[in-house]
Amino acid sequence: MENTQLPSLVRRVFQYRDLETESTEAEYEAWRSRFMRKRLRLGLWIALVAFFSSTLLQLGNLLFQTHEFRPDWVRSQVAIEISLLVFLLLQRSSFGRRYPSAIFLGFYWSVTIIPQIPYTLTGSAEPDILVWTLMFFGQATLIPVRWSLHLISQLGVFAYYLGLNTAVGVQLSTPADWMSPAVLALYFFWVCFVGDLSVYLYESLQKAEFKARRNLEEAYHKLEAEQKLSESLLLNILPQSIVERLKSEPKTLADSFTDVTVLFADIVGFTELSSRISPPELVELLNQIFSEFDRLADLHDLEKIKTIGDAYMVVAGLPEDREDHVQAIANMALDMQQAIASFNANTQQNFSIRTGIATGPVVAGVIGIRKFIYDLWGDTVNLASRMESHGIPGAIQVTEDTYNRLKNEYLFQERGLVKVKGKGEMKTYLLTGRKVEN
């Protein structure tokens, strides 16, 4: 069976990694597309302003230096400016958002090829070293994405200059006598090579940085999730105020509380039942009962301290003070009696709980360095435990001090004197109900 499961497990692992890689690639492509659109918009505006300033210069020549005015240049520049405006509008459209590469190529070729059209029409063409070089290097630094796109745009320029002009019989010339075709070819080769190489290196660096940043964000989110899980587990053990104090002061914590109420409850007959049913069934029954007690503790805003076997301990009045701590525990005890009755009706069991309550001062805190819990110490804790152990199954036994605080609001039955270990005879009472609904 293990041999058949192992390949399946391996496939799932590698499939997960493939999906993770695909997700990263898709996110990078989306980021690169957004980056390209932003840079394209910036590049188009820069080019538009640059050509417009040159047009203004020519208009100045027309007004003040007529001999330097070049109408053919103005016509070419105005054509370029119109094309740039068109691409700016397209760049903001759904087409531009979907196909930024088409806008890039249109931008590139409008600046480099439109000025060549008049030369083609006159039958004599020469390469524009200044404009082409500015475009080759400018685009590589301003829009450094997709080196292959830069290469295509460069090849398009040379295809027009060499291919189309040659096809229609245009005479090709060099900008200067000393610049032979071989020198010109070598010059543009290195200009294009350096531009494309810089884009390739920049893009590789950006991709690595994007993946590293994404991995860092994922690691941070995982760490944050682990911290939340750890804190959630810690809050299941300790009160929130104690957790906050332990974070800032990781040492032994102990506080004195002058007036709290402690409840102990024990499930009668549970030990005997353990000899008749299987351990898993026993634990499941206990979990159902204590889960309901936990819900009641949350309902009454009480602090659950611990469970010991089939005993349950809860306290009111700490770690935050509250005036109604005695009433809160009394309500909890009565609701626990109802909860166990409902449980018996639903499961056909015959459990009862023996409950003890005491009120007074305690010391509460966290001790030790491993498997620590928030615990209570003091005579009040011992009294509550004795009220439970010396109590009656199905009854809630309280001390005289607790009775005096509750007698005006709750119903009691006087039990009389009970001999309590370590205390001698004590007068105790049995809480039976509420005089009015709280």
PDB file of C-alpha atoms in Angstrom, residues 29-219:
ATOM      1  CA  GLU A  29       3.749  38.937 -16.223  1.00  0.00           C
ATOM      2  CA  ALA A  30       0.882  41.030 -14.841  1.00  0.00           C
ATOM      3  CA  TRP A  31       3.332  43.242 -12.950  1.00  0.00           C
ATOM      4  CA  ARG A  32       5.574  43.623 -16.018  1.00  0.00           C
ATOM      5  CA  SER A  33       2.594  44.555 -18.181  1.00  0.00           C
ATOM      6  CA  ARG A  34       1.532  47.264 -15.695  1.00  0.00           C
ATOM      7  CA  PHE A  35       5.115  48.527 -15.467  1.00  0.00           C
ATOM      8  CA  MET A  36       5.392  48.648 -19.259  1.00  0.00           C
ATOM      9  CA  ARG A  37       2.147  50.592 -19.644  1.00  0.00           C
ATOM     10  CA  LYS A  38       3.245  53.195 -17.088  1.00  0.00           C
ATOM     11  CA  ARG A  39       6.661  53.618 -18.700  1.00  0.00           C
ATOM     12  CA  LEU A  40       5.101  53.773 -22.176  1.00  0.00           C
ATOM     13  CA  ARG A  41       2.837  56.601 -21.066  1.00  0.00           C
ATOM     14  CA  LEU A  42       5.843  58.447 -19.632  1.00  0.00           C
ATOM     15  CA  GLY A  43       7.926  57.826 -22.763  1.00  0.00           C
ATOM     16  CA  LEU A  44       5.166  59.026 -25.068  1.00  0.00           C
ATOM     17  CA  TRP A  45       4.780  62.264 -23.118  1.00  0.00           C
ATOM     18  CA  ILE A  46       8.528  62.891 -23.072  1.00  0.00           C
ATOM     19  CA  ALA A  47       8.783  62.290 -26.820  1.00  0.00           C
ATOM     20  CA  LEU A  48       5.742  64.478 -27.508  1.00  0.00           C
ATOM     21  CA  VAL A  49       7.153  67.376 -25.474  1.00  0.00           C
ATOM     22  CA  ALA A  50      10.574  66.952 -27.103  1.00  0.00           C
ATOM     23  CA  PHE A  51       9.217  67.066 -30.660  1.00  0.00           C
ATOM     24  CA  PHE A  52       6.850  69.884 -29.795  1.00  0.00           C
ATOM     25  CA  SER A  53       9.770  71.966 -28.481  1.00  0.00           C
ATOM     26  CA  SER A  54      11.614  71.307 -31.739  1.00  0.00           C
ATOM     27  CA  THR A  55       8.547  72.418 -33.685  1.00  0.00           C
ATOM     28  CA  LEU A  56       8.403  75.606 -31.654  1.00  0.00           C
ATOM     29  CA  LEU A  57      12.064  76.201 -32.521  1.00  0.00           C
ATOM     30  CA  GLN A  58      11.266  75.894 -36.225  1.00  0.00           C
ATOM     31  CA  LEU A  59       8.348  78.291 -35.856  1.00  0.00           C
ATOM     32  CA  GLY A  60      10.759  80.711 -34.189  1.00  0.00           C
ATOM     33  CA  ASN A  61      13.067  80.359 -37.158  1.00  0.00           C
ATOM     34  CA  LEU A  62      10.124  81.119 -39.440  1.00  0.00           C
ATOM     35  CA  LEU A  63       9.511  84.378 -37.609  1.00  0.00           C
ATOM     36  CA  PHE A  64      13.057  85.537 -36.837  1.00  0.00           C
ATOM     37  CA  GLN A  65      15.538  83.478 -38.912  1.00  0.00           C
ATOM     38  CA  THR A  66      13.782  82.578 -42.116  1.00  0.00           C
ATOM     39  CA  HIS A  67      16.912  81.200 -43.758  1.00  0.00           C
ATOM     40  CA  GLU A  68      17.115  78.440 -41.121  1.00  0.00           C
ATOM     41  CA  PHE A  69      13.434  77.469 -41.357  1.00  0.00           C
ATOM     42  CA  ARG A  70      12.918  73.923 -42.683  1.00  0.00           C
ATOM     43  CA  PRO A  71       9.307  73.264 -43.665  1.00  0.00           C
ATOM     44  CA  ASP A  72       9.999  69.593 -44.473  1.00  0.00           C
ATOM     45  CA  TRP A  73      11.265  69.105 -40.939  1.00  0.00           C
ATOM     46  CA  VAL A  74       8.168  70.786 -39.483  1.00  0.00           C
ATOM     47  CA  ARG A  75       5.886  68.552 -41.539  1.00  0.00           C
ATOM     48  CA  SER A  76       7.781  65.460 -40.357  1.00  0.00           C
ATOM     49  CA  GLN A  77       7.668  66.559 -36.732  1.00  0.00           C
ATOM     50  CA  VAL A  78       3.964  67.396 -36.841  1.00  0.00           C
ATOM     51  CA  ALA A  79       3.281  63.948 -38.333  1.00  0.00           C
ATOM     52  CA  ILE A  80       5.269  62.357 -35.486  1.00  0.00           C
ATOM     53  CA  GLU A  81       3.419  64.432 -32.872  1.00  0.00           C
ATOM     54  CA  ILE A  82       0.053  63.378 -34.296  1.00  0.00           C
ATOM     55  CA  SER A  83       1.113  59.727 -34.232  1.00  0.00           C
ATOM     56  CA  LEU A  84       2.313  60.097 -30.633  1.00  0.00           C
ATOM     57  CA  LEU A  85      -1.027  61.610 -29.627  1.00  0.00           C
ATOM     58  CA  VAL A  86      -2.826  58.707 -31.321  1.00  0.00           C
ATOM     59  CA  PHE A  87      -0.694  56.184 -29.420  1.00  0.00           C
ATOM     60  CA  LEU A  88      -1.292  58.058 -26.152  1.00  0.00           C
ATOM     61  CA  LEU A  89      -5.027  57.694 -26.675  1.00  0.00           C
ATOM     62  CA  LEU A  90      -4.678  54.057 -27.704  1.00  0.00           C
ATOM     63  CA  GLN A  91      -2.505  53.392 -24.690  1.00  0.00           C
ATOM     64  CA  ARG A  92      -5.399  54.339 -22.405  1.00  0.00           C
ATOM     65  CA  SER A  93      -7.909  52.214 -24.328  1.00  0.00           C
ATOM     66  CA  SER A  94      -8.724  48.554 -23.784  1.00  0.00           C
ATOM     67  CA  PHE A  95      -6.622  47.746 -26.848  1.00  0.00           C
ATOM     68  CA  GLY A  96      -3.582  49.461 -25.331  1.00  0.00           C
ATOM     69  CA  ARG A  97      -4.075  47.732 -21.981  1.00  0.00           C
ATOM     70  CA  ARG A  98      -4.349  44.399 -23.745  1.00  0.00           C
ATOM     71  CA  TYR A  99      -1.567  44.887 -26.295  1.00  0.00           C
ATOM     72  CA  PRO A 100       1.098  47.216 -24.827  1.00  0.00           C
ATOM     73  CA  SER A 101       3.678  45.641 -27.161  1.00  0.00           C
ATOM     74  CA  ALA A 102       1.808  47.013 -30.185  1.00  0.00           C
ATOM     75  CA  ILE A 103       1.876  50.509 -28.661  1.00  0.00           C
ATOM     76  CA  PHE A 104       5.592  50.116 -27.983  1.00  0.00           C
ATOM     77  CA  LEU A 105       6.370  49.175 -31.587  1.00  0.00           C
ATOM     78  CA  GLY A 106       4.120  51.929 -32.941  1.00  0.00           C
ATOM     79  CA  PHE A 107       5.857  54.481 -30.697  1.00  0.00           C
ATOM     80  CA  TYR A 108       9.286  53.220 -31.771  1.00  0.00           C
ATOM     81  CA  TRP A 109       8.622  53.181 -35.481  1.00  0.00           C
ATOM     82  CA  SER A 110       6.684  56.451 -35.581  1.00  0.00           C
ATOM     83  CA  VAL A 111       9.762  58.295 -34.281  1.00  0.00           C
ATOM     84  CA  THR A 112      12.340  56.417 -36.357  1.00  0.00           C
ATOM     85  CA  ILE A 113      10.514  55.679 -39.643  1.00  0.00           C
ATOM     86  CA  ILE A 114       8.201  58.659 -40.234  1.00  0.00           C
ATOM     87  CA  PRO A 115      11.200  61.037 -40.734  1.00  0.00           C
ATOM     88  CA  GLN A 116      12.539  58.571 -43.332  1.00  0.00           C
ATOM     89  CA  ILE A 117       9.417  58.700 -45.514  1.00  0.00           C
ATOM     90  CA  PRO A 118      10.283  62.071 -47.180  1.00  0.00           C
ATOM     91  CA  TYR A 119      13.734  60.702 -48.076  1.00  0.00           C
ATOM     92  CA  THR A 120      12.165  57.621 -49.598  1.00  0.00           C
ATOM     93  CA  LEU A 121       9.832  59.795 -51.659  1.00  0.00           C
ATOM     94  CA  THR A 122      12.689  61.972 -52.936  1.00  0.00           C
ATOM     95  CA  GLY A 123      14.774  58.941 -53.932  1.00  0.00           C
ATOM     96  CA  SER A 124      17.769  59.500 -51.648  1.00  0.00           C
ATOM     97  CA  ALA A 125      17.918  58.220 -48.041  1.00  0.00           C
ATOM     98  CA  GLU A 126      20.469  58.186 -45.269  1.00  0.00           C
ATOM     99  CA  PRO A 127      20.226  56.836 -41.695  1.00  0.00           C
ATOM    100  CA  ASP A 128      19.402  59.311 -38.932  1.00  0.00           C
ATOM    101  CA  ILE A 129      22.217  58.492 -36.524  1.00  0.00           C
ATOM    102  CA  LEU A 130      21.141  60.989 -33.835  1.00  0.00           C
ATOM    103  CA  VAL A 131      17.438  60.067 -33.645  1.00  0.00           C
ATOM    104  CA  TRP A 132      18.001  56.337 -33.982  1.00  0.00           C
ATOM    105  CA  THR A 133      20.693  56.268 -31.327  1.00  0.00           C
ATOM    106  CA  LEU A 134      18.544  58.311 -28.953  1.00  0.00           C
ATOM    107  CA  MET A 135      15.627  55.931 -29.496  1.00  0.00           C
ATOM    108  CA  PHE A 136      17.738  52.783 -29.164  1.00  0.00           C
ATOM    109  CA  PHE A 137      19.301  53.908 -25.887  1.00  0.00           C
ATOM    110  CA  GLY A 138      16.337  55.956 -24.639  1.00  0.00           C
ATOM    111  CA  GLN A 139      13.857  53.141 -24.964  1.00  0.00           C
ATOM    112  CA  ALA A 140      16.294  50.678 -23.391  1.00  0.00           C
ATOM    113  CA  THR A 141      16.629  52.854 -20.286  1.00  0.00           C
ATOM    114  CA  LEU A 142      13.073  54.200 -20.117  1.00  0.00           C
ATOM    115  CA  ILE A 143      11.158  50.990 -20.930  1.00  0.00           C
ATOM    116  CA  PRO A 144      13.581  48.203 -19.951  1.00  0.00           C
ATOM    117  CA  VAL A 145      11.279  45.226 -20.501  1.00  0.00           C
ATOM    118  CA  ARG A 146      11.266  42.430 -23.044  1.00  0.00           C
ATOM    119  CA  TRP A 147      14.646  42.684 -24.762  1.00  0.00           C
ATOM    120  CA  SER A 148      13.211  40.710 -27.688  1.00  0.00           C
ATOM    121  CA  LEU A 149      10.709  43.515 -28.272  1.00  0.00           C
ATOM    122  CA  HIS A 150      13.552  46.026 -28.484  1.00  0.00           C
ATOM    123  CA  LEU A 151      15.340  43.785 -30.974  1.00  0.00           C
ATOM    124  CA  ILE A 152      12.199  43.500 -33.143  1.00  0.00           C
ATOM    125  CA  SER A 153      11.746  47.262 -33.154  1.00  0.00           C
ATOM    126  CA  GLN A 154      15.379  47.789 -34.173  1.00  0.00           C
ATOM    127  CA  LEU A 155      15.139  45.203 -36.946  1.00  0.00           C
ATOM    128  CA  GLY A 156      11.992  46.959 -38.185  1.00  0.00           C
ATOM    129  CA  VAL A 157      13.921  50.221 -38.574  1.00  0.00           C
ATOM    130  CA  PHE A 158      16.700  48.555 -40.573  1.00  0.00           C
ATOM    131  CA  ALA A 159      14.193  46.510 -42.586  1.00  0.00           C
ATOM    132  CA  TYR A 160      12.523  49.724 -43.701  1.00  0.00           C
ATOM    133  CA  TYR A 161      15.784  51.558 -44.389  1.00  0.00           C
ATOM    134  CA  LEU A 162      17.582  48.741 -46.207  1.00  0.00           C
ATOM    135  CA  GLY A 163      14.723  46.585 -47.485  1.00  0.00           C
ATOM    136  CA  LEU A 164      11.993  48.981 -48.592  1.00  0.00           C
ATOM    137  CA  ASN A 165      14.333  51.667 -49.894  1.00  0.00           C
ATOM    138  CA  THR A 166      16.294  49.088 -51.864  1.00  0.00           C
ATOM    139  CA  ALA A 167      13.101  47.521 -53.200  1.00  0.00           C
ATOM    140  CA  VAL A 168      11.834  50.819 -54.619  1.00  0.00           C
ATOM    141  CA  GLY A 169      15.266  51.842 -55.942  1.00  0.00           C
ATOM    142  CA  VAL A 170      16.108  54.572 -53.459  1.00  0.00           C
ATOM    143  CA  GLN A 171      19.766  55.527 -53.358  1.00  0.00           C
ATOM    144  CA  LEU A 172      21.279  54.886 -49.919  1.00  0.00           C
ATOM    145  CA  SER A 173      24.043  57.084 -48.564  1.00  0.00           C
ATOM    146  CA  THR A 174      26.023  57.551 -45.362  1.00  0.00           C
ATOM    147  CA  PRO A 175      25.871  60.663 -43.170  1.00  0.00           C
ATOM    148  CA  ALA A 176      29.571  61.444 -43.736  1.00  0.00           C
ATOM    149  CA  ASP A 177      32.239  60.526 -46.255  1.00  0.00           C
ATOM    150  CA  TRP A 178      34.482  58.869 -43.685  1.00  0.00           C
ATOM    151  CA  MET A 179      31.622  56.677 -42.444  1.00  0.00           C
ATOM    152  CA  SER A 180      31.664  53.684 -44.742  1.00  0.00           C
ATOM    153  CA  PRO A 181      28.789  51.169 -44.811  1.00  0.00           C
ATOM    154  CA  ALA A 182      30.939  48.751 -42.783  1.00  0.00           C
ATOM    155  CA  VAL A 183      31.658  51.364 -40.104  1.00  0.00           C
ATOM    156  CA  LEU A 184      27.975  52.360 -40.019  1.00  0.00           C
ATOM    157  CA  ALA A 185      26.902  48.729 -39.672  1.00  0.00           C
ATOM    158  CA  LEU A 186      29.419  48.124 -36.871  1.00  0.00           C
ATOM    159  CA  TYR A 187      28.289  51.288 -35.095  1.00  0.00           C
ATOM    160  CA  PHE A 188      24.604  50.357 -35.104  1.00  0.00           C
ATOM    161  CA  PHE A 189      25.405  46.738 -34.211  1.00  0.00           C
ATOM    162  CA  TRP A 190      27.100  47.787 -30.987  1.00  0.00           C
ATOM    163  CA  VAL A 191      24.480  50.415 -30.187  1.00  0.00           C
ATOM    164  CA  CYS A 192      21.705  47.827 -30.570  1.00  0.00           C
ATOM    165  CA  PHE A 193      23.699  45.120 -28.799  1.00  0.00           C
ATOM    166  CA  VAL A 194      24.437  47.290 -25.764  1.00  0.00           C
ATOM    167  CA  GLY A 195      20.799  48.447 -25.586  1.00  0.00           C
ATOM    168  CA  ASP A 196      19.359  44.929 -25.837  1.00  0.00           C
ATOM    169  CA  LEU A 197      21.899  43.507 -23.394  1.00  0.00           C
ATOM    170  CA  SER A 198      21.115  46.180 -20.814  1.00  0.00           C
ATOM    171  CA  VAL A 199      17.390  45.426 -21.134  1.00  0.00           C
ATOM    172  CA  TYR A 200      18.035  41.682 -20.790  1.00  0.00           C
ATOM    173  CA  LEU A 201      20.165  42.155 -17.663  1.00  0.00           C
ATOM    174  CA  TYR A 202      17.725  44.626 -16.133  1.00  0.00           C
ATOM    175  CA  GLU A 203      14.768  42.361 -16.810  1.00  0.00           C
ATOM    176  CA  SER A 204      16.563  39.348 -15.320  1.00  0.00           C
ATOM    177  CA  LEU A 205      17.358  41.391 -12.216  1.00  0.00           C
ATOM    178  CA  GLN A 206      13.778  42.647 -11.947  1.00  0.00           C
ATOM    179  CA  LYS A 207      12.369  39.138 -12.277  1.00  0.00           C
ATOM    180  CA  ALA A 208      14.689  37.822  -9.573  1.00  0.00           C
ATOM    181  CA  GLU A 209      13.811  40.772  -7.335  1.00  0.00           C
ATOM    182  CA  PHE A 210      10.083  40.242  -7.945  1.00  0.00           C
ATOM    183  CA  LYS A 211      10.324  36.562  -6.998  1.00  0.00           C
ATOM    184  CA  ALA A 212      12.452  37.350  -3.941  1.00  0.00           C
ATOM    185  CA  ARG A 213       9.973  40.004  -2.807  1.00  0.00           C
ATOM    186  CA  ARG A 214       7.052  37.630  -3.368  1.00  0.00           C
ATOM    187  CA  ASN A 215       8.809  34.874  -1.430  1.00  0.00           C
ATOM    188  CA  LEU A 216       9.524  37.352   1.362  1.00  0.00           C
ATOM    189  CA  GLU A 217       5.873  38.404   1.464  1.00  0.00           C
ATOM    190  CA  GLU A 218       4.753  34.771   1.526  1.00  0.00           C
ATOM    191  CA  ALA A 219       7.216  34.034   4.325  1.00  0.00           C
TER     192      ALA A 219
END
